[in-house]
mmCIF file of C-alpha atoms in Angstrom:
data_model
loop_
_atom_site.group_PDB
_atom_site.id
_atom_site.type_symbol
_atom_site.label_atom_id
_atom_site.label_comp_id
_atom_site.label_asym_id
_atom_site.label_seq_id
_atom_site.Cartn_x
_atom_site.Cartn_y
_atom_site.Cartn_z
ATOM 1 C CA UNK O 1 -7.119 6.367 -17.740
ATOM 2 C CA UNK O 2 -8.514 3.532 -15.583
ATOM 3 C CA UNK O 3 -5.282 2.253 -13.947
ATOM 4 C CA UNK O 4 -6.133 -0.595 -11.549
ATOM 5 C CA UNK O 5 -9.797 -1.617 -11.440
ATOM 6 C CA UNK O 6 -11.295 -3.855 -8.762
ATOM 7 C CA UNK O 7 -14.709 -5.460 -8.536
ATOM 8 C CA UNK O 8 -16.886 -5.658 -6.564
ATOM 9 C CA UNK O 9 -16.473 -2.551 -4.433
ATOM 10 C CA UNK O 10 -18.690 -3.873 -1.641
ATOM 11 C CA UNK O 11 -19.724 -7.413 -0.757
ATOM 12 C CA UNK O 12 -21.380 -9.141 2.178
ATOM 13 C CA UNK O 13 -20.862 -12.884 2.490
ATOM 14 C CA UNK O 14 -22.113 -15.509 4.868
ATOM 15 C CA UNK O 15 -19.590 -17.715 6.626
ATOM 16 C CA UNK O 16 -18.646 -20.604 4.362
ATOM 17 C CA UNK O 17 -19.614 -18.919 1.105
ATOM 18 C CA UNK O 18 -17.086 -18.469 -1.652
ATOM 19 C CA UNK O 19 -16.357 -15.500 -3.862
ATOM 20 C CA UNK O 20 -13.765 -14.070 -6.203
ATOM 21 C CA UNK O 21 -12.416 -10.543 -6.209
ATOM 22 C CA UNK O 22 -11.464 -9.407 -9.669
ATOM 23 C CA UNK O 23 -8.629 -7.069 -10.552
ATOM 24 C CA UNK O 24 -7.468 -5.730 -13.887
ATOM 25 C CA UNK O 25 -4.822 -3.192 -14.833
ATOM 26 C CA UNK O 26 -4.400 -1.416 -18.132
ATOM 27 C CA UNK O 27 -0.858 -0.143 -17.612
ATOM 28 C CA UNK O 28 0.951 -3.172 -19.080
ATOM 29 C CA UNK O 29 2.568 -3.911 -15.715
ATOM 30 C CA UNK O 30 4.167 -7.275 -15.072
ATOM 31 C CA UNK O 31 3.824 -7.409 -11.293
ATOM 32 C CA UNK O 32 0.529 -7.505 -9.439
ATOM 33 C CA UNK O 33 -0.393 -7.739 -5.751
ATOM 34 C CA UNK O 34 -3.247 -8.397 -3.373
ATOM 35 C CA UNK O 35 -3.173 -6.707 0.048
ATOM 36 C CA UNK O 36 -5.633 -6.598 2.887
ATOM 37 C CA UNK O 37 -6.045 -3.599 5.174
ATOM 38 C CA UNK O 38 -7.179 -3.984 8.763
ATOM 39 C CA UNK O 39 -7.375 -1.382 11.549
ATOM 40 C CA UNK O 40 -4.089 -1.100 13.402
ATOM 41 C CA UNK O 41 -2.407 -3.596 11.059
ATOM 42 C CA UNK O 42 -1.712 -1.491 8.022
ATOM 43 C CA UNK O 43 -1.497 -3.298 4.702
ATOM 44 C CA UNK O 44 -0.457 -6.933 4.641
ATOM 45 C CA UNK O 45 0.502 -8.796 1.503
ATOM 46 C CA UNK O 46 -1.669 -11.794 0.673
ATOM 47 C CA UNK O 47 -0.226 -12.856 -2.691
ATOM 48 C CA UNK O 48 2.113 -11.489 -5.304
ATOM 49 C CA UNK O 49 2.539 -12.262 -8.997
ATOM 50 C CA UNK O 50 5.740 -11.274 -10.752
ATOM 51 C CA UNK O 51 4.420 -12.196 -14.190
ATOM 52 C CA UNK O 52 1.719 -14.113 -15.998
ATOM 53 C CA UNK O 53 1.624 -17.684 -14.749
ATOM 54 C CA UNK O 54 3.590 -17.085 -11.551
ATOM 55 C CA UNK O 55 2.341 -16.432 -8.031
ATOM 56 C CA UNK O 56 4.008 -16.240 -4.635
ATOM 57 C CA UNK O 57 2.674 -16.207 -1.102
ATOM 58 C CA UNK O 58 2.867 -13.110 0.988
ATOM 59 C CA UNK O 59 2.520 -12.570 4.702
ATOM 60 C CA UNK O 60 -1.092 -13.783 5.119
ATOM 61 C CA UNK O 61 -2.006 -16.278 2.339
ATOM 62 C CA UNK O 62 -4.056 -18.761 4.376
ATOM 63 C CA UNK O 63 -7.669 -19.010 3.252
ATOM 64 C CA UNK O 64 -6.996 -17.440 -0.134
ATOM 65 C CA UNK O 65 -6.145 -18.568 -3.635
ATOM 66 C CA UNK O 66 -5.103 -16.466 -6.590
ATOM 67 C CA UNK O 67 -5.042 -16.772 -10.315
ATOM 68 C CA UNK O 68 -3.007 -14.713 -12.752
ATOM 69 C CA UNK O 69 -5.242 -15.211 -15.758
ATOM 70 C CA UNK O 70 -3.156 -13.096 -18.106
ATOM 71 C CA UNK O 71 -0.964 -10.049 -17.895
ATOM 72 C CA UNK O 72 -3.893 -7.747 -17.139
ATOM 73 C CA UNK O 73 -5.879 -9.754 -14.599
ATOM 74 C CA UNK O 74 -5.153 -11.082 -11.114
ATOM 75 C CA UNK O 75 -8.050 -12.560 -9.142
ATOM 76 C CA UNK O 76 -8.320 -13.409 -5.446
ATOM 77 C CA UNK O 77 -10.608 -16.229 -4.328
ATOM 78 C CA UNK O 78 -12.016 -16.999 -0.911
ATOM 79 C CA UNK O 79 -13.095 -20.635 -1.004
ATOM 80 C CA UNK O 80 -14.864 -20.706 2.365
ATOM 81 C CA UNK O 81 -15.193 -17.246 3.845
ATOM 82 C CA UNK O 82 -14.620 -16.682 7.558
ATOM 83 C CA UNK O 83 -15.408 -13.633 9.713
ATOM 84 C CA UNK O 84 -11.651 -13.099 10.114
ATOM 85 C CA UNK O 85 -11.534 -12.295 6.411
ATOM 86 C CA UNK O 86 -13.676 -9.218 6.900
ATOM 87 C CA UNK O 87 -11.373 -6.530 5.579
ATOM 88 C CA UNK O 88 -10.667 -4.053 2.831
ATOM 89 C CA UNK O 89 -8.822 -5.665 -0.064
ATOM 90 C CA UNK O 90 -6.543 -3.773 -2.391
ATOM 91 C CA UNK O 91 -5.130 -4.881 -5.694
ATOM 92 C CA UNK O 92 -1.995 -3.180 -6.941
ATOM 93 C CA UNK O 93 0.441 -3.330 -9.836
ATOM 94 C CA UNK O 94 4.034 -2.267 -10.403
ATOM 95 C CA UNK O 95 5.767 -0.721 -13.365
ATOM 96 C CA UNK O 96 8.861 -2.862 -13.720
ATOM 97 C CA UNK O 97 10.815 -0.410 -15.813
ATOM 98 C CA UNK O 98 10.416 2.315 -13.224
ATOM 99 C CA UNK O 99 13.628 2.570 -11.261
ATOM 100 C CA UNK O 100 11.649 4.061 -8.405
ATOM 101 C CA UNK O 101 9.561 0.890 -8.155
ATOM 102 C CA UNK O 102 6.276 2.650 -7.556
ATOM 103 C CA UNK O 103 3.174 0.513 -7.112
ATOM 104 C CA UNK O 104 -0.302 1.673 -8.078
ATOM 105 C CA UNK O 105 -3.405 0.741 -6.145
ATOM 106 C CA UNK O 106 -7.014 0.121 -7.003
ATOM 107 C CA UNK O 107 -9.771 1.773 -5.011
ATOM 108 C CA UNK O 108 -10.386 -1.207 -2.763
ATOM 109 C CA UNK O 109 -13.035 -3.845 -2.149
ATOM 110 C CA UNK O 110 -14.885 -3.779 1.169
ATOM 111 C CA UNK O 111 -15.747 -7.331 2.231
ATOM 112 C CA UNK O 112 -17.855 -8.253 5.254
ATOM 113 C CA UNK O 113 -18.260 -11.872 6.317
ATOM 114 C CA UNK O 114 -21.144 -12.493 8.723
ATOM 115 C CA UNK C 1 12.912 -9.603 8.571
ATOM 116 C CA UNK C 2 12.374 -6.165 7.108
ATOM 117 C CA UNK C 3 9.850 -3.937 8.838
ATOM 118 C CA UNK C 4 8.467 -0.406 9.026
ATOM 119 C CA UNK C 5 7.425 1.407 12.198
ATOM 120 C CA UNK C 6 5.271 4.514 12.129
ATOM 121 C CA UNK C 7 4.202 6.828 14.884
ATOM 122 C CA UNK C 8 0.814 6.102 16.350
ATOM 123 C CA UNK C 9 -2.075 8.298 15.405
ATOM 124 C CA UNK C 10 -4.338 9.987 15.161
ATOM 125 C CA UNK C 11 -2.569 13.295 14.741
ATOM 126 C CA UNK C 12 -4.768 16.356 15.039
ATOM 127 C CA UNK C 13 -3.445 19.745 13.919
ATOM 128 C CA UNK C 14 -4.791 23.187 13.218
ATOM 129 C CA UNK C 15 -4.578 24.537 9.698
ATOM 130 C CA UNK C 16 -1.138 26.003 8.863
ATOM 131 C CA UNK C 17 0.585 23.997 11.603
ATOM 132 C CA UNK C 18 3.840 22.107 10.997
ATOM 133 C CA UNK C 19 3.521 18.380 10.445
ATOM 134 C CA UNK C 20 5.946 15.587 11.233
ATOM 135 C CA UNK C 21 5.049 11.922 10.964
ATOM 136 C CA UNK C 22 7.870 9.660 12.077
ATOM 137 C CA UNK C 23 8.862 6.530 10.183
ATOM 138 C CA UNK C 24 11.751 4.206 10.922
ATOM 139 C CA UNK C 25 12.664 0.989 9.198
ATOM 140 C CA UNK C 26 14.622 -2.191 9.637
ATOM 141 C CA UNK C 27 16.103 -3.654 6.496
ATOM 142 C CA UNK C 28 19.266 -5.044 5.011
ATOM 143 C CA UNK C 29 21.075 -3.112 2.347
ATOM 144 C CA UNK C 30 19.445 -0.104 0.752
ATOM 145 C CA UNK C 31 15.681 -0.431 0.415
ATOM 146 C CA UNK C 32 13.573 2.045 -1.535
ATOM 147 C CA UNK C 33 11.323 4.128 0.722
ATOM 148 C CA UNK C 34 7.871 5.541 0.057
ATOM 149 C CA UNK C 35 5.088 7.581 1.558
ATOM 150 C CA UNK C 36 1.580 6.782 0.386
ATOM 151 C CA UNK C 37 -1.591 8.716 1.237
ATOM 152 C CA UNK C 38 -5.119 7.340 1.499
ATOM 153 C CA UNK C 39 -8.094 9.686 1.383
ATOM 154 C CA UNK C 40 -11.412 8.461 2.802
ATOM 155 C CA UNK C 41 -12.985 5.728 0.705
ATOM 156 C CA UNK C 42 -10.108 5.584 -1.745
ATOM 157 C CA UNK C 43 -7.060 3.492 -2.508
ATOM 158 C CA UNK C 44 -3.506 4.460 -1.689
ATOM 159 C CA UNK C 45 -1.714 7.013 -3.822
ATOM 160 C CA UNK C 46 2.008 7.598 -4.011
ATOM 161 C CA UNK C 47 2.944 10.821 -2.258
ATOM 162 C CA UNK C 48 6.740 10.708 -2.554
ATOM 163 C CA UNK C 49 9.649 8.315 -2.688
ATOM 164 C CA UNK C 50 13.415 8.020 -2.270
ATOM 165 C CA UNK C 51 15.592 5.276 -3.638
ATOM 166 C CA UNK C 52 18.993 5.900 -2.041
ATOM 167 C CA UNK C 53 20.538 7.351 1.067
ATOM 168 C CA UNK C 54 20.305 11.155 1.467
ATOM 169 C CA UNK C 55 17.714 11.421 -1.301
ATOM 170 C CA UNK C 56 14.891 13.817 -0.552
ATOM 171 C CA UNK C 57 11.471 13.043 -1.924
ATOM 172 C CA UNK C 58 8.994 15.897 -2.240
ATOM 173 C CA UNK C 59 5.491 16.480 -3.540
ATOM 174 C CA UNK C 60 2.585 18.853 -2.786
ATOM 175 C CA UNK C 61 4.622 20.580 -0.060
ATOM 176 C CA UNK C 62 5.474 17.311 1.682
ATOM 177 C CA UNK C 63 9.098 16.236 2.097
ATOM 178 C CA UNK C 64 10.985 13.237 3.453
ATOM 179 C CA UNK C 65 14.718 12.515 3.521
ATOM 180 C CA UNK C 66 16.198 9.013 3.388
ATOM 181 C CA UNK C 67 18.488 8.813 6.410
ATOM 182 C CA UNK C 68 20.558 5.666 6.363
ATOM 183 C CA UNK C 69 22.390 6.486 9.590
ATOM 184 C CA UNK C 70 19.166 6.708 11.596
ATOM 185 C CA UNK C 71 17.144 4.331 9.363
ATOM 186 C CA UNK C 72 14.422 6.939 9.129
ATOM 187 C CA UNK C 73 12.177 8.542 6.509
ATOM 188 C CA UNK C 74 10.122 11.112 8.411
ATOM 189 C CA UNK C 75 7.361 12.954 6.563
ATOM 190 C CA UNK C 76 7.160 16.750 7.010
ATOM 191 C CA UNK C 77 5.050 19.614 5.774
ATOM 192 C CA UNK C 78 5.490 23.208 6.763
ATOM 193 C CA UNK C 79 1.853 24.290 6.682
ATOM 194 C CA UNK C 80 -0.951 21.731 6.567
ATOM 195 C CA UNK C 81 -4.379 22.310 5.073
ATOM 196 C CA UNK C 82 -7.747 20.770 5.838
ATOM 197 C CA UNK C 83 -7.456 18.923 2.526
ATOM 198 C CA UNK C 84 -4.386 17.071 3.861
ATOM 199 C CA UNK C 85 -6.602 15.105 6.235
ATOM 200 C CA UNK C 86 -5.977 11.478 5.336
ATOM 201 C CA UNK C 87 -4.115 8.344 6.412
ATOM 202 C CA UNK C 88 -0.402 8.306 5.620
ATOM 203 C CA UNK C 89 1.544 5.079 5.122
ATOM 204 C CA UNK C 90 5.290 4.650 5.160
ATOM 205 C CA UNK C 91 6.540 1.726 3.057
ATOM 206 C CA UNK C 92 9.701 0.082 1.851
ATOM 207 C CA UNK C 93 10.680 -2.157 -1.004
ATOM 208 C CA UNK C 94 13.396 -4.555 0.133
ATOM 209 C CA UNK C 95 16.843 -4.298 -1.379
ATOM 210 C CA UNK C 96 16.781 -8.020 -2.056
ATOM 211 C CA UNK C 97 14.621 -7.413 -5.103
ATOM 212 C CA UNK C 98 11.687 -9.517 -4.021
ATOM 213 C CA UNK C 99 9.398 -6.560 -4.776
ATOM 214 C CA UNK C 100 7.221 -7.489 -1.812
ATOM 215 C CA UNK C 101 6.540 -4.084 -0.363
ATOM 216 C CA UNK C 102 6.219 -3.710 3.389
ATOM 217 C CA UNK C 103 3.877 -1.102 4.817
ATOM 218 C CA UNK C 104 3.635 0.565 8.184
ATOM 219 C CA UNK C 105 0.374 0.608 10.105
ATOM 220 C CA UNK C 106 -0.595 4.065 8.886
ATOM 221 C CA UNK C 107 -1.017 7.387 10.679
ATOM 222 C CA UNK C 108 -4.311 9.213 10.518
ATOM 223 C CA UNK C 109 -4.018 12.993 10.186
ATOM 224 C CA UNK C 110 -6.909 15.323 10.913
ATOM 225 C CA UNK C 111 -6.502 19.011 10.155
ATOM 226 C CA UNK C 112 -8.955 21.429 11.738
ATOM 227 C CA UNK C 113 -9.933 24.742 10.161
#
């Protein structure tokens, strides 16, 4: 009963390094999301994917790229990390057939850029 | 654009006290409304939801009523426990069907024994 799985859970990067956050869901959901969580800012949407092969920018997409590899996986890439990208990143997915439109979150990835 | 405003935290209560966390929203049409809870070191979990005006969502003793006239979705619990200590997020899904959820800034609750 894994739900939404994110890796890595913790990562420290140097400014300018690149990395990819991986996310996979086993609930057969069509929609997937990447959010970042910062103190006093709540959760802000980085990118959204309504289905395999489609992606859409959210509120704070600058500095990030995403890839919807297949229905299960949605990765987030930082090409050249900056200290401003220090944050907690959450992947989420949505059950499209659910009239209540609930989204389900992974446990988060703590990223520090020094 | 659509937005969610939550009361500032942190909120500190004694065990068995009454809890209210205020949430108001700005949105066109009839958004779906949610409360999510985040325990330390974990992701967000759905606490309750309401999809139309006057609906009441409830779970684990928590309740919230979708009030269209006041654009509010306040979270309440009659008697909090230490285990309720967490961060609570109010959220909405826009009526427009974009499925881009909007979250409030979160309210930290600390319950003392």
